[in-house]
Coordinates of C-alpha atoms and ligand atoms in Angstrom, one line a residue:
M1 CA 32.7 23.5 -94.9
T2 CA 31.3 26.7 -96.3
A3 CA 33.3 29.5 -97.9
A4 CA 32.9 32.8 -96.2
V5 CA 32.5 36.0 -98.2
P6 CA 34.8 38.7 -96.9
A7 CA 32.7 41.7 -95.7
R8 CA 34.3 44.9 -96.9
L9 CA 34.0 47.9 -94.6
W10 CA 34.2 50.4 -97.5
P11 CA 33.5 50.0 -101.2
E12 CA 36.4 48.8 -103.3
G13 CA 38.3 51.6 -105.0
M14 CA 36.8 54.4 -102.8
G15 CA 39.3 57.3 -102.3
A16 CA 40.9 57.8 -98.8
V17 CA 39.1 61.2 -98.3
D18 CA 35.6 59.6 -98.9
V19 CA 36.5 56.6 -96.8
R20 CA 37.4 58.9 -93.9
A21 CA 34.0 60.7 -94.3
L22 CA 32.2 57.3 -94.3
L23 CA 34.0 56.1 -91.2
E24 CA 33.5 59.4 -89.4
A25 CA 29.8 59.1 -90.1
R26 CA 29.9 55.7 -88.4
Q27 CA 31.6 57.4 -85.4
V28 CA 34.9 55.7 -86.0
R29 CA 37.6 57.7 -84.2
Y30 CA 40.7 55.5 -84.4
A31 CA 42.4 53.3 -87.0
L32 CA 45.0 50.7 -86.1
A33 CA 47.8 50.0 -88.6
S34 CA 48.5 46.4 -87.5
F35 CA 51.1 43.9 -88.5
V36 CA 52.5 40.8 -86.9
D37 CA 55.8 39.8 -85.3
L38 CA 57.5 36.4 -85.6
H39 CA 54.8 34.9 -83.3
G40 CA 51.9 36.1 -85.4
V41 CA 51.0 38.5 -82.6
C42 CA 49.5 41.9 -83.7
K43 CA 51.6 45.0 -83.2
A44 CA 50.2 48.4 -84.1
K45 CA 50.0 52.2 -83.9
A46 CA 46.7 53.9 -83.4
V47 CA 45.9 56.8 -85.6
P48 CA 43.1 59.4 -85.0
I49 CA 40.7 59.1 -88.0
A50 CA 41.6 62.7 -89.1
H51 CA 45.0 61.1 -90.2
L52 CA 43.5 58.2 -92.1
E53 CA 44.7 59.3 -95.5
S54 CA 48.4 59.5 -94.5
M55 CA 48.1 56.3 -92.6
L56 CA 46.7 54.5 -95.6
A57 CA 49.7 55.9 -97.6
G58 CA 52.2 54.4 -95.1
S59 CA 52.8 57.1 -92.5
E60 CA 53.2 54.8 -89.5
L61 CA 56.8 53.8 -88.9
F62 CA 58.2 51.1 -86.6
T63 CA 61.6 50.1 -85.3
G64 CA 61.9 46.5 -86.3
A65 CA 64.7 45.9 -83.8
A66 CA 62.2 46.4 -81.0
L67 CA 60.4 43.2 -82.0
D68 CA 60.9 39.4 -82.4
G69 CA 61.2 38.5 -86.0
V70 CA 61.3 41.9 -87.7
P71 CA 65.0 41.5 -88.5
Q72 CA 66.5 45.0 -88.4
D73 CA 69.4 46.7 -86.6
V74 CA 68.7 49.6 -84.3
S75 CA 70.6 51.8 -86.7
D76 CA 68.3 50.9 -89.7
D77 CA 65.6 53.0 -91.1
E78 CA 62.1 52.2 -89.7
V79 CA 59.7 49.9 -91.5
A80 CA 56.4 51.4 -92.5
A81 CA 53.0 49.7 -92.2
L82 CA 51.0 49.8 -95.5
P83 CA 47.4 48.9 -94.4
D84 CA 45.3 46.6 -96.7
P85 CA 41.9 48.3 -97.0
A86 CA 40.2 44.9 -97.7
S87 CA 41.1 43.8 -94.2
A88 CA 39.5 46.7 -92.4
T89 CA 37.6 45.4 -89.4
V90 CA 35.6 47.3 -86.7
L91 CA 36.6 46.0 -83.3
P92 CA 33.5 44.1 -82.1
W93 CA 34.1 45.3 -78.6
R94 CA 34.8 49.0 -79.5
S95 CA 32.9 50.2 -82.5
D96 CA 34.9 53.5 -82.6
T97 CA 38.1 51.7 -83.7
I98 CA 39.0 49.8 -86.9
W99 CA 41.9 47.4 -87.3
L100 CA 43.8 47.0 -90.6
A101 CA 46.2 44.3 -91.4
S102 CA 49.3 45.8 -93.0
N103 CA 52.3 44.7 -95.1
L104 CA 55.6 46.2 -94.1
Q105 CA 57.7 48.4 -96.4
L106 CA 61.2 49.7 -96.1
N107 CA 62.0 53.0 -97.9
G108 CA 59.0 52.5 -100.2
E109 CA 59.9 48.9 -101.2
P110 CA 58.3 45.7 -99.8
F111 CA 60.1 44.6 -96.7
E112 CA 61.2 41.0 -97.5
A113 CA 60.9 39.7 -94.0
C114 CA 57.3 40.8 -93.4
S115 CA 55.2 37.7 -92.5
R116 CA 52.2 39.0 -94.4
S117 CA 54.3 39.9 -97.5
I118 CA 55.9 36.4 -97.4
L119 CA 52.4 34.8 -97.7
C120 CA 51.5 37.4 -100.5
R121 CA 54.7 36.3 -102.4
V122 CA 53.8 32.6 -102.4
R123 CA 50.2 33.5 -103.2
Q124 CA 51.5 35.2 -106.3
Q125 CA 53.4 32.1 -107.3
A126 CA 50.2 30.1 -106.9
A127 CA 48.3 32.7 -109.0
A128 CA 51.0 32.4 -111.7
M129 CA 50.4 28.7 -111.8
G130 CA 46.7 29.2 -112.1
F131 CA 45.7 28.5 -108.5
R132 CA 44.0 30.3 -105.6
F133 CA 44.9 28.9 -102.1
Q134 CA 41.9 28.4 -100.0
L135 CA 42.3 27.9 -96.3
G136 CA 40.1 27.1 -93.3
V137 CA 41.7 27.0 -89.8
E138 CA 40.0 25.2 -86.9
T139 CA 40.7 27.3 -83.8
E140 CA 41.1 25.3 -80.6
F141 CA 41.8 27.2 -77.4
F142 CA 41.4 27.0 -73.6
V143 CA 39.2 29.4 -71.6
L144 CA 40.3 29.4 -67.9
R145 CA 39.8 31.3 -64.7
R146 CA 42.1 31.9 -61.7
G147 CA 41.0 29.7 -58.8
A148 CA 41.0 30.7 -55.2
D149 CA 44.5 29.1 -54.8
G150 CA 45.8 31.2 -57.7
G151 CA 45.9 28.2 -60.1
L152 CA 44.2 28.1 -63.5
E153 CA 41.0 26.1 -63.8
P154 CA 38.3 25.6 -66.5
A155 CA 36.0 28.7 -66.9
S156 CA 33.0 26.8 -65.5
A157 CA 33.4 24.9 -62.2
S158 CA 31.4 21.8 -63.4
D159 CA 33.7 21.3 -66.4
N160 CA 35.5 18.3 -64.8
L161 CA 34.4 15.3 -66.8
E162 CA 37.0 12.7 -67.8
K163 CA 35.7 12.8 -71.3
P164 CA 34.5 16.4 -71.8
C165 CA 34.4 16.3 -75.6
Y166 CA 31.2 17.6 -77.1
D167 CA 29.8 18.0 -73.6
L168 CA 26.5 19.8 -73.9
R169 CA 26.4 21.0 -70.2
G170 CA 30.0 22.3 -70.6
L171 CA 28.9 24.1 -73.8
L172 CA 25.8 25.7 -72.2
D173 CA 27.6 26.7 -69.0
N174 CA 29.9 28.7 -71.3
L175 CA 27.4 30.1 -73.7
G176 CA 27.7 33.7 -72.3
W177 CA 31.1 34.4 -73.6
L178 CA 30.8 31.9 -76.5
D179 CA 27.7 33.6 -77.8
E180 CA 29.4 37.0 -77.7
L181 CA 32.4 35.6 -79.5
V182 CA 30.4 33.8 -82.2
Q183 CA 28.1 36.7 -82.7
A184 CA 31.1 39.0 -83.2
M185 CA 32.6 36.6 -85.8
N186 CA 29.3 36.4 -87.7
D187 CA 28.9 40.2 -87.6
L188 CA 32.3 40.4 -89.3
G189 CA 31.0 38.0 -92.0
W190 CA 33.2 35.0 -91.0
G191 CA 30.4 32.5 -91.4
V192 CA 30.7 30.4 -88.2
Y193 CA 29.1 27.1 -89.0
S194 CA 29.6 25.3 -85.6
F195 CA 31.3 25.5 -82.2
D196 CA 31.7 23.0 -79.4
H197 CA 33.3 22.0 -76.2
E198 CA 36.6 20.2 -77.2
D199 CA 38.3 17.2 -75.7
G200 CA 40.0 19.0 -72.8
N201 CA 38.3 20.6 -69.7
G202 CA 38.0 24.3 -70.5
Q203 CA 38.8 23.7 -74.2
F204 CA 36.6 25.0 -77.0
E205 CA 36.6 25.2 -80.8
T206 CA 34.9 27.7 -83.1
D207 CA 34.8 26.8 -86.8
F208 CA 34.2 29.4 -89.5
G209 CA 34.1 29.4 -93.3
Y210 CA 37.2 29.0 -95.4
A211 CA 38.5 31.8 -97.5
D212 CA 41.5 33.0 -99.5
A213 CA 44.5 32.1 -97.4
L214 CA 45.4 35.8 -96.8
V215 CA 41.9 36.5 -95.5
T216 CA 42.0 33.5 -93.2
A217 CA 45.5 34.3 -91.9
D218 CA 44.3 37.9 -91.1
R219 CA 41.3 36.4 -89.4
V220 CA 43.3 33.9 -87.3
S221 CA 45.6 36.6 -86.0
F222 CA 42.6 38.9 -85.3
F223 CA 40.7 36.0 -83.7
R224 CA 43.3 35.4 -81.0
L225 CA 43.2 39.1 -80.1
M226 CA 39.4 39.1 -80.1
A227 CA 38.8 35.9 -78.1
R228 CA 41.3 37.1 -75.5
E229 CA 39.5 40.5 -75.2
I230 CA 36.0 39.1 -75.1
C231 CA 37.0 36.5 -72.5
R232 CA 38.9 39.1 -70.5
R233 CA 35.6 41.1 -70.2
H234 CA 34.1 38.0 -68.6
G235 CA 37.0 37.7 -66.1
L236 CA 38.4 34.7 -68.1
L237 CA 41.7 34.0 -69.9
A238 CA 41.6 32.7 -73.4
S239 CA 44.9 30.8 -74.1
F240 CA 46.3 29.6 -77.4
M241 CA 49.2 27.8 -75.8
P242 CA 49.5 24.4 -77.6
K243 CA 49.5 22.2 -74.5
P244 CA 48.8 23.9 -71.2
F245 CA 48.1 20.7 -69.2
A246 CA 50.0 17.4 -69.5
D247 CA 46.9 15.3 -69.1
R248 CA 44.5 17.1 -71.4
T249 CA 44.5 17.3 -75.2
G250 CA 46.4 20.2 -76.7
S251 CA 45.1 23.0 -78.9
G252 CA 45.5 22.3 -82.6
A253 CA 44.9 24.7 -85.4
H254 CA 44.1 22.3 -88.2
F255 CA 44.8 23.8 -91.6
N256 CA 42.2 22.7 -94.2
M257 CA 43.7 23.4 -97.6
S258 CA 42.6 23.3 -101.2
L259 CA 43.4 25.0 -104.5
A260 CA 40.8 26.6 -106.6
D261 CA 40.6 27.9 -110.2
P262 CA 40.6 31.7 -109.7
A263 CA 38.3 32.3 -112.6
S264 CA 35.6 29.8 -112.1
G265 CA 36.1 29.2 -108.3
A266 CA 36.1 25.4 -109.0
N267 CA 37.8 23.3 -106.3
L268 CA 40.7 21.6 -108.0
F269 CA 41.1 19.1 -105.2
E270 CA 37.7 17.6 -105.8
P271 CA 38.4 13.9 -106.4
E272 CA 37.9 12.2 -109.7
P273 CA 34.6 10.4 -109.7
G274 CA 34.6 7.0 -107.9
C275 CA 37.6 7.8 -105.8
A276 CA 36.3 7.8 -102.2
A277 CA 38.3 9.0 -99.2
D278 CA 38.4 5.5 -97.7
T279 CA 40.4 4.1 -100.6
S280 CA 44.2 4.5 -100.8
G281 CA 44.9 8.0 -102.0
G282 CA 41.2 8.6 -102.5
G283 CA 39.1 11.6 -101.6
I284 CA 41.3 14.1 -103.4
S285 CA 42.3 14.8 -107.0
E286 CA 45.7 13.9 -108.6
L287 CA 46.7 17.6 -108.2
G288 CA 45.9 17.3 -104.5
R289 CA 48.0 14.2 -104.2
C290 CA 51.0 16.1 -105.7
F291 CA 50.4 18.9 -103.2
I292 CA 50.3 16.4 -100.3
A293 CA 53.6 14.9 -101.6
G294 CA 55.3 18.3 -101.5
I295 CA 54.2 18.8 -97.9
L296 CA 55.4 15.4 -96.8
R297 CA 58.8 16.0 -98.4
H298 CA 59.3 19.1 -96.3
A299 CA 57.3 18.0 -93.2
P300 CA 60.2 18.2 -90.7
A301 CA 61.1 21.8 -91.7
I302 CA 57.4 22.8 -91.9
C303 CA 56.9 21.5 -88.4
A304 CA 59.1 24.1 -86.9
V305 CA 56.8 26.8 -88.3
I306 CA 53.4 25.2 -87.7
A307 CA 54.4 23.9 -84.2
P308 CA 56.7 26.7 -83.3
T309 CA 57.2 26.4 -79.5
V310 CA 58.9 24.2 -77.0
N311 CA 55.5 23.3 -75.7
S312 CA 54.2 22.4 -79.2
Y313 CA 56.0 19.1 -79.0
K314 CA 54.3 18.1 -75.8
R315 CA 51.1 18.1 -77.9
L316 CA 52.5 16.0 -80.8
V317 CA 52.5 12.7 -78.8
V318 CA 50.2 9.7 -78.8
Q319 CA 49.0 9.9 -75.2
G320 CA 48.6 12.9 -72.9
S321 CA 44.9 13.3 -72.7
M322 CA 42.3 12.0 -70.3
S323 CA 40.3 10.5 -73.1
G324 CA 43.2 8.3 -74.2
F325 CA 44.7 9.8 -77.4
T326 CA 45.8 13.3 -78.2
W327 CA 44.4 13.3 -81.7
A328 CA 47.6 15.0 -82.8
P329 CA 50.0 13.5 -85.3
V330 CA 53.3 11.9 -84.5
F331 CA 54.3 10.4 -87.9
I332 CA 54.7 11.8 -91.3
C333 CA 51.9 10.2 -93.2
Y334 CA 48.8 11.1 -95.1
G335 CA 45.5 9.2 -95.6
N336 CA 41.8 9.0 -95.2
N337 CA 39.5 10.3 -92.6
N338 CA 41.6 9.0 -89.7
R339 CA 42.9 11.5 -87.2
T340 CA 46.3 9.9 -86.7
N341 CA 47.5 11.1 -90.1
M342 CA 49.5 14.3 -90.2
L343 CA 47.7 15.0 -93.5
R344 CA 44.1 13.8 -93.3
I345 CA 41.6 13.8 -96.2
P346 CA 38.3 14.2 -94.5
A347 CA 35.4 12.0 -95.6
A348 CA 33.8 14.8 -97.6
G349 CA 37.0 14.9 -99.7
G350 CA 38.2 17.8 -101.9
R351 CA 40.6 19.1 -99.3
V352 CA 43.6 18.1 -97.2
E353 CA 43.8 18.9 -93.4
C354 CA 47.2 19.4 -91.8
R355 CA 46.7 18.3 -88.2
A356 CA 50.2 19.0 -87.0
A357 CA 49.6 22.8 -86.9
D358 CA 48.9 24.3 -83.4
S359 CA 47.2 27.4 -82.2
A360 CA 50.5 29.2 -81.4
C361 CA 51.6 29.3 -85.1
N362 CA 52.1 32.5 -87.1
P363 CA 49.3 31.9 -89.6
Y364 CA 51.0 33.9 -92.4
L365 CA 54.3 32.0 -92.2
A366 CA 52.6 28.6 -91.7
S367 CA 50.3 29.0 -94.7
A368 CA 53.1 30.4 -96.8
L369 CA 55.4 27.4 -96.2
L370 CA 52.7 24.8 -96.5
L371 CA 51.6 26.4 -99.8
A372 CA 55.2 26.6 -101.2
A373 CA 55.8 23.0 -100.4
G374 CA 52.5 21.9 -102.0
L375 CA 53.3 24.0 -105.1
E376 CA 56.7 22.3 -105.3
G377 CA 54.9 18.9 -105.2
I378 CA 52.8 20.0 -108.1
R379 CA 55.6 21.5 -110.2
E380 CA 57.6 18.3 -109.8
G381 CA 54.6 15.9 -110.1
L382 CA 55.5 14.2 -106.9
D383 CA 53.7 11.0 -105.8
P384 CA 52.9 10.7 -102.1
G385 CA 52.8 6.9 -102.3
P386 CA 50.1 4.8 -100.7
A387 CA 47.8 6.4 -98.1
N388 CA 47.9 5.2 -94.5
L389 CA 44.4 3.9 -93.7
D390 CA 45.3 2.5 -90.3
N391 CA 45.6 3.9 -86.8
A392 CA 49.2 5.2 -87.1
Y393 CA 49.5 5.3 -83.2
R394 CA 49.1 1.5 -83.1
L395 CA 51.4 0.5 -86.0
S396 CA 54.5 -1.3 -84.8
A397 CA 58.0 0.1 -85.7
E398 CA 58.4 -2.6 -88.2
Q399 CA 55.0 -1.8 -89.9
R400 CA 56.0 1.9 -90.0
R401 CA 59.4 1.0 -91.5
Q402 CA 57.7 -1.1 -94.2
R403 CA 55.3 1.7 -95.1
G404 CA 58.1 4.3 -95.0
L405 CA 56.4 6.3 -92.2
T406 CA 59.0 8.5 -90.5
T407 CA 58.5 10.6 -87.3
L408 CA 57.8 14.3 -87.0
P409 CA 60.5 16.2 -85.0
R410 CA 60.1 15.2 -81.4
T411 CA 61.3 18.6 -80.0
L412 CA 61.6 22.2 -81.1
A413 CA 65.4 21.6 -81.3
E414 CA 64.9 18.9 -83.9
A415 CA 62.4 20.9 -85.8
V416 CA 64.5 24.0 -86.0
E417 CA 67.6 22.0 -87.2
A418 CA 65.3 20.4 -89.9
F419 CA 64.2 23.9 -90.9
A420 CA 67.8 25.2 -91.1
A421 CA 68.9 22.2 -93.2
D422 CA 66.0 22.5 -95.8
P423 CA 66.5 25.0 -98.6
L424 CA 62.8 25.7 -99.1
P425 CA 62.2 27.9 -96.0
R426 CA 65.0 30.2 -97.1
Q427 CA 63.5 30.5 -100.5
V428 CA 60.1 31.3 -99.0
F429 CA 61.0 33.5 -96.1
G430 CA 64.1 35.2 -97.6
E431 CA 67.5 34.9 -96.0
A432 CA 67.0 37.5 -93.2
M433 CA 63.7 36.1 -92.0
A434 CA 64.9 32.5 -92.1
E435 CA 68.0 33.5 -90.1
A436 CA 65.9 35.4 -87.6
F437 CA 63.6 32.5 -87.2
I438 CA 66.4 30.0 -86.7
N439 CA 68.3 32.2 -84.2
F440 CA 65.2 33.0 -82.2
K441 CA 64.0 29.4 -82.0
R442 CA 67.5 28.0 -81.2
Q443 CA 67.7 30.5 -78.3
E444 CA 64.1 29.5 -77.2
W445 CA 65.2 25.9 -77.0
S446 CA 68.4 26.7 -75.2
D447 CA 66.5 28.9 -72.6
Y448 CA 64.1 26.0 -72.0
H449 CA 66.9 23.5 -71.8
A450 CA 68.8 25.6 -69.2
D451 CA 65.9 25.3 -66.8
V452 CA 65.8 22.6 -64.2
S453 CA 62.2 21.5 -63.7
D454 CA 60.2 19.9 -60.9
W455 CA 59.9 16.7 -62.9
E456 CA 63.7 16.4 -62.9
R457 CA 64.0 17.0 -59.1
D458 CA 61.2 14.6 -58.4
R459 CA 62.8 11.9 -60.6
Y460 CA 66.5 12.3 -59.8
L461 CA 67.1 14.2 -56.5
E462 CA 66.9 11.2 -54.3
L463 CA 67.2 8.4 -56.8
F464 CA 70.9 7.8 -56.6
Ligands
MG1 MG1 39.0 20.0 -82.8

């Protein structure tokens, strides 16, 4: 994986008045002060460029009570968006508009429950320990069109193979919108290094360079917006739902993580010499092993955040794909280059990939909690135990018991209760955000559970 160098739209340290002149010269007319809700979905106010100075100083106010996961009462003062100039991005489909990721403030103070600020806080803890958190996220998603019968089908009609993974015809048939998307990503300096047809009909993946976790989280939230918009212009729907179809693979968002020395940039997860990824615990440094152990300790609680929907748990199963396996983890284990581990150490080594995360996660909250758990593992010098080098899907219950492999939460309900029972998320999110998350997700489960599905009628209506 290559690291991407963030492209800055304006020189660091340039004053707001000069910035406005620079943007006006580029025909920029609007700036978006954007932040995310609980779901990691962008919310914003648009500001004509003449008001850029006041916007950069926090003029744009929002009523948190109008949104999921911006825990406020209707009677509270509004939160203000404080845009981060380093995140400024020209919309590839509208060159007269720039997007800025923002942190929320309340009465001039950081708003504790802001997703982006939560990641910033854990990043600071990492910096105080001498680490920079580097993150690359693999974006998997479906691109679909409405068929004549109103149902959703793959974007190209011939995309109907039983094993469509890496299918070249499927890729070429979709090159129109894919080219536009990849070009846009590269114009933004994201360093796309490959893209392919994934394992489900209508499913694709675009991989771009890793970067500081904050930069990557900004990019992932912007990517969902951009893919949707570019596909919409082609009459297509880009969906980041984790498992839209019962018989096709789901859409993961594998988090590839490492810690670097901020001064030298050296990757601190590089394995000690002679410690290959196919040996127990190999492929990663001792520091990386402690990081892994911290994540394993908190895996059930983390799962609620990295796999945050009812639908996420239909992806975290062994089968449920036309090509046999889902390639998504079910057990809490780590190990070598094998895809059945929740935490995989790819053959190249020097990083750990969390495969449980899906494309619907809030990338700020997900990376904050993963990082906090990993730092705890380092602080306490935790040992992850022996690596799992086998196909975890095929281990018997007895083998799993012997190896101490437990199961990831099987439903959103289980995951949310694990989140509520673990003290770490409250420390990381703050009390108000942790409560908002728990309440929202409990309600989401209960709404789902109150529904009676076709499956139930088919199974039970005439059975007894
Ligand atoms: Mg993939």
